[in-house]
Amino acid sequence: MRSFILTVGLFVFGGCTVVGVGAASAIGGTHYLSGEIKASYQTSIYHLYKVSLYTLKQEKIKIVSVENTKTDADIQAEYWDDTSVKIHIYYNKEGLATLGVRVGIIGDEKRSRDLHAKMERYL
């Protein structure tokens, strides 16, 4: 009971600080499946799309092709060593979008996680 009251107190009196920390984090965490790192965020597809493009530009990763609709977006890119990067963003439900990142043809988990973490900084 004491921890419940403490949690409620932090949430009520903490204001934007407590809410702000949770807003940038993935809902349900990230998971690596079939060569792709995925996480869902409480934001729009458009915002994830813009963050993805910005991160690729900051990391000097060449964008090869882009497809963007109201319900999903696909970005194909390449590192300087010709390693492929595939980013898939799709709509789950109201206000919730998923970002998937795969580096390499079969998926390089470390590089995929690193790139995904860099994108997450801009959310």
PDB file of C-alpha atoms in Angstrom:
ATOM      1  CA  MET A   1       0.000   0.000   0.000  1.00  0.00           C
ATOM      2  CA  ARG A   2       2.841   2.368   0.852  1.00  0.00           C
ATOM      3  CA  SER A   3       4.440   1.922  -2.590  1.00  0.00           C
ATOM      4  CA  PHE A   4       1.088   2.567  -4.274  1.00  0.00           C
ATOM      5  CA  ILE A   5       0.684   5.863  -2.416  1.00  0.00           C
ATOM      6  CA  LEU A   6       4.274   6.815  -3.249  1.00  0.00           C
ATOM      7  CA  THR A   7       3.708   6.024  -6.931  1.00  0.00           C
ATOM      8  CA  VAL A   8       0.477   8.049  -7.047  1.00  0.00           C
ATOM      9  CA  GLY A   9       2.181  10.904  -5.217  1.00  0.00           C
ATOM     10  CA  LEU A  10       5.079  10.968  -7.661  1.00  0.00           C
ATOM     11  CA  PHE A  11       2.714  10.936 -10.589  1.00  0.00           C
ATOM     12  CA  VAL A  12       0.469  13.690  -9.228  1.00  0.00           C
ATOM     13  CA  PHE A  13       3.160  15.955  -7.786  1.00  0.00           C
ATOM     14  CA  GLY A  14       5.902  15.141 -10.273  1.00  0.00           C
ATOM     15  CA  GLY A  15       4.019  16.764 -13.096  1.00  0.00           C
ATOM     16  CA  CYS A  16       5.700  16.845 -16.500  1.00  0.00           C
ATOM     17  CA  THR A  17       8.926  15.314 -15.261  1.00  0.00           C
ATOM     18  CA  VAL A  18       7.432  11.892 -14.643  1.00  0.00           C
ATOM     19  CA  VAL A  19       5.172  11.980 -17.685  1.00  0.00           C
ATOM     20  CA  GLY A  20       7.947  13.327 -19.949  1.00  0.00           C
ATOM     21  CA  VAL A  21      10.305  10.476 -19.182  1.00  0.00           C
ATOM     22  CA  GLY A  22       7.707   7.892 -20.165  1.00  0.00           C
ATOM     23  CA  ALA A  23       6.664   9.693 -23.331  1.00  0.00           C
ATOM     24  CA  ALA A  24       9.960   9.095 -25.094  1.00  0.00           C
ATOM     25  CA  SER A  25      10.256   5.443 -24.183  1.00  0.00           C
ATOM     26  CA  ALA A  26       8.860   2.554 -26.125  1.00  0.00           C
ATOM     27  CA  ILE A  27       5.532   1.168 -25.005  1.00  0.00           C
ATOM     28  CA  GLY A  28       6.168  -2.416 -23.969  1.00  0.00           C
ATOM     29  CA  GLY A  29       9.906  -2.097 -24.702  1.00  0.00           C
ATOM     30  CA  THR A  30      11.824  -3.166 -27.769  1.00  0.00           C
ATOM     31  CA  HIS A  31      12.086  -6.673 -29.124  1.00  0.00           C
ATOM     32  CA  TYR A  32      14.246  -8.340 -31.746  1.00  0.00           C
ATOM     33  CA  LEU A  33      12.417 -10.762 -34.002  1.00  0.00           C
ATOM     34  CA  SER A  34      13.340 -12.181 -37.414  1.00  0.00           C
ATOM     35  CA  GLY A  35      16.307  -9.852 -37.822  1.00  0.00           C
ATOM     36  CA  GLU A  36      14.396  -6.679 -36.986  1.00  0.00           C
ATOM     37  CA  ILE A  37      14.305  -4.553 -33.825  1.00  0.00           C
ATOM     38  CA  LYS A  38      10.797  -3.218 -33.153  1.00  0.00           C
ATOM     39  CA  ALA A  39       9.167  -0.886 -30.665  1.00  0.00           C
ATOM     40  CA  SER A  40       5.814   0.908 -30.474  1.00  0.00           C
ATOM     41  CA  TYR A  41       5.498   4.558 -29.523  1.00  0.00           C
ATOM     42  CA  GLN A  42       2.623   6.829 -28.647  1.00  0.00           C
ATOM     43  CA  THR A  43       3.161   9.109 -31.603  1.00  0.00           C
ATOM     44  CA  SER A  44       2.174   9.441 -35.245  1.00  0.00           C
ATOM     45  CA  ILE A  45       3.627   7.572 -38.197  1.00  0.00           C
ATOM     46  CA  TYR A  46       4.572  10.943 -39.658  1.00  0.00           C
ATOM     47  CA  HIS A  47       6.668  11.819 -36.594  1.00  0.00           C
ATOM     48  CA  LEU A  48       8.493   8.452 -36.672  1.00  0.00           C
ATOM     49  CA  TYR A  49       9.039   8.937 -40.404  1.00  0.00           C
ATOM     50  CA  LYS A  50      10.590  12.388 -39.890  1.00  0.00           C
ATOM     51  CA  VAL A  51      12.740  11.119 -36.988  1.00  0.00           C
ATOM     52  CA  SER A  52      13.956   8.222 -39.149  1.00  0.00           C
ATOM     53  CA  LEU A  53      14.947  10.494 -42.031  1.00  0.00           C
ATOM     54  CA  TYR A  54      16.648  12.943 -39.664  1.00  0.00           C
ATOM     55  CA  THR A  55      18.636  10.154 -37.961  1.00  0.00           C
ATOM     56  CA  LEU A  56      19.767   8.714 -41.289  1.00  0.00           C
ATOM     57  CA  LYS A  57      20.942  12.163 -42.332  1.00  0.00           C
ATOM     58  CA  GLN A  58      22.779  12.715 -39.038  1.00  0.00           C
ATOM     59  CA  GLU A  59      24.485   9.312 -39.308  1.00  0.00           C
ATOM     60  CA  LYS A  60      25.381   9.942 -42.974  1.00  0.00           C
ATOM     61  CA  ILE A  61      23.481   6.866 -44.127  1.00  0.00           C
ATOM     62  CA  LYS A  62      22.461   7.159 -47.788  1.00  0.00           C
ATOM     63  CA  ILE A  63      18.706   7.018 -48.429  1.00  0.00           C
ATOM     64  CA  VAL A  64      17.961   4.799 -51.425  1.00  0.00           C
ATOM     65  CA  SER A  65      14.148   4.868 -51.556  1.00  0.00           C
ATOM     66  CA  VAL A  66      11.165   6.084 -49.568  1.00  0.00           C
ATOM     67  CA  GLU A  67       7.516   5.023 -49.654  1.00  0.00           C
ATOM     68  CA  ASN A  68       5.068   6.803 -47.388  1.00  0.00           C
ATOM     69  CA  THR A  69       1.291   6.392 -47.016  1.00  0.00           C
ATOM     70  CA  LYS A  70      -1.221   7.265 -44.287  1.00  0.00           C
ATOM     71  CA  THR A  71      -0.895   3.817 -42.686  1.00  0.00           C
ATOM     72  CA  ASP A  72       2.772   2.916 -43.152  1.00  0.00           C
ATOM     73  CA  ALA A  73       6.178   4.001 -44.415  1.00  0.00           C
ATOM     74  CA  ASP A  74       9.199   2.133 -45.771  1.00  0.00           C
ATOM     75  CA  ILE A  75      12.676   3.577 -46.025  1.00  0.00           C
ATOM     76  CA  GLN A  76      15.548   1.769 -47.766  1.00  0.00           C
ATOM     77  CA  ALA A  77      19.050   3.050 -47.058  1.00  0.00           C
ATOM     78  CA  GLU A  78      22.710   1.995 -47.158  1.00  0.00           C
ATOM     79  CA  TYR A  79      25.711   2.457 -44.920  1.00  0.00           C
ATOM     80  CA  TRP A  80      29.033   3.528 -46.475  1.00  0.00           C
ATOM     81  CA  ASP A  81      30.037  -0.167 -46.678  1.00  0.00           C
ATOM     82  CA  ASP A  82      26.908  -0.997 -48.748  1.00  0.00           C
ATOM     83  CA  THR A  83      25.164  -2.698 -45.798  1.00  0.00           C
ATOM     84  CA  SER A  84      21.431  -2.329 -46.321  1.00  0.00           C
ATOM     85  CA  VAL A  85      19.109  -0.615 -43.855  1.00  0.00           C
ATOM     86  CA  LYS A  86      15.350  -1.199 -43.902  1.00  0.00           C
ATOM     87  CA  ILE A  87      13.014   0.881 -41.790  1.00  0.00           C
ATOM     88  CA  HIS A  88       9.343  -0.009 -41.594  1.00  0.00           C
ATOM     89  CA  ILE A  89       6.884   2.207 -39.751  1.00  0.00           C
ATOM     90  CA  TYR A  90       3.254   1.246 -39.400  1.00  0.00           C
ATOM     91  CA  TYR A  91       0.067   2.258 -37.663  1.00  0.00           C
ATOM     92  CA  ASN A  92      -1.248   0.036 -34.839  1.00  0.00           C
ATOM     93  CA  LYS A  93      -4.136   1.937 -33.300  1.00  0.00           C
ATOM     94  CA  GLU A  94      -5.099   5.476 -32.363  1.00  0.00           C
ATOM     95  CA  GLY A  95      -1.924   7.336 -31.440  1.00  0.00           C
ATOM     96  CA  LEU A  96       0.306   4.243 -31.501  1.00  0.00           C
ATOM     97  CA  ALA A  97       2.864   3.541 -34.227  1.00  0.00           C
ATOM     98  CA  THR A  98       5.574   0.868 -34.541  1.00  0.00           C
ATOM     99  CA  LEU A  99       9.128   1.431 -35.754  1.00  0.00           C
ATOM    100  CA  GLY A 100      11.046  -1.530 -37.136  1.00  0.00           C
ATOM    101  CA  VAL A 101      14.745  -1.373 -38.063  1.00  0.00           C
ATOM    102  CA  ARG A 102      16.784  -4.056 -39.833  1.00  0.00           C
ATOM    103  CA  VAL A 103      20.443  -3.602 -40.710  1.00  0.00           C
ATOM    104  CA  GLY A 104      21.809  -6.145 -43.181  1.00  0.00           C
ATOM    105  CA  ILE A 105      20.008  -8.718 -45.301  1.00  0.00           C
ATOM    106  CA  ILE A 106      19.402 -11.227 -42.509  1.00  0.00           C
ATOM    107  CA  GLY A 107      19.617  -8.685 -39.689  1.00  0.00           C
ATOM    108  CA  ASP A 108      22.595  -7.590 -37.634  1.00  0.00           C
ATOM    109  CA  GLU A 109      21.154  -7.295 -34.123  1.00  0.00           C
ATOM    110  CA  LYS A 110      23.849  -5.018 -32.691  1.00  0.00           C
ATOM    111  CA  ARG A 111      23.821  -2.541 -35.563  1.00  0.00           C
ATOM    112  CA  SER A 112      20.011  -2.627 -35.707  1.00  0.00           C
ATOM    113  CA  ARG A 113      19.753  -1.888 -31.970  1.00  0.00           C
ATOM    114  CA  ASP A 114      22.344   0.882 -32.229  1.00  0.00           C
ATOM    115  CA  LEU A 115      20.535   2.623 -35.086  1.00  0.00           C
ATOM    116  CA  HIS A 116      17.161   2.185 -33.370  1.00  0.00           C
ATOM    117  CA  ALA A 117      18.566   3.719 -30.162  1.00  0.00           C
ATOM    118  CA  LYS A 118      19.875   6.696 -32.128  1.00  0.00           C
ATOM    119  CA  MET A 119      16.415   7.227 -33.619  1.00  0.00           C
ATOM    120  CA  GLU A 120      14.823   6.954 -30.191  1.00  0.00           C
ATOM    121  CA  ARG A 121      16.903   9.908 -28.967  1.00  0.00           C
ATOM    122  CA  TYR A 122      14.963  12.226 -31.270  1.00  0.00           C
ATOM    123  CA  LEU A 123      11.526  11.118 -30.133  1.00  0.00           C
TER     124      LEU A 123
END
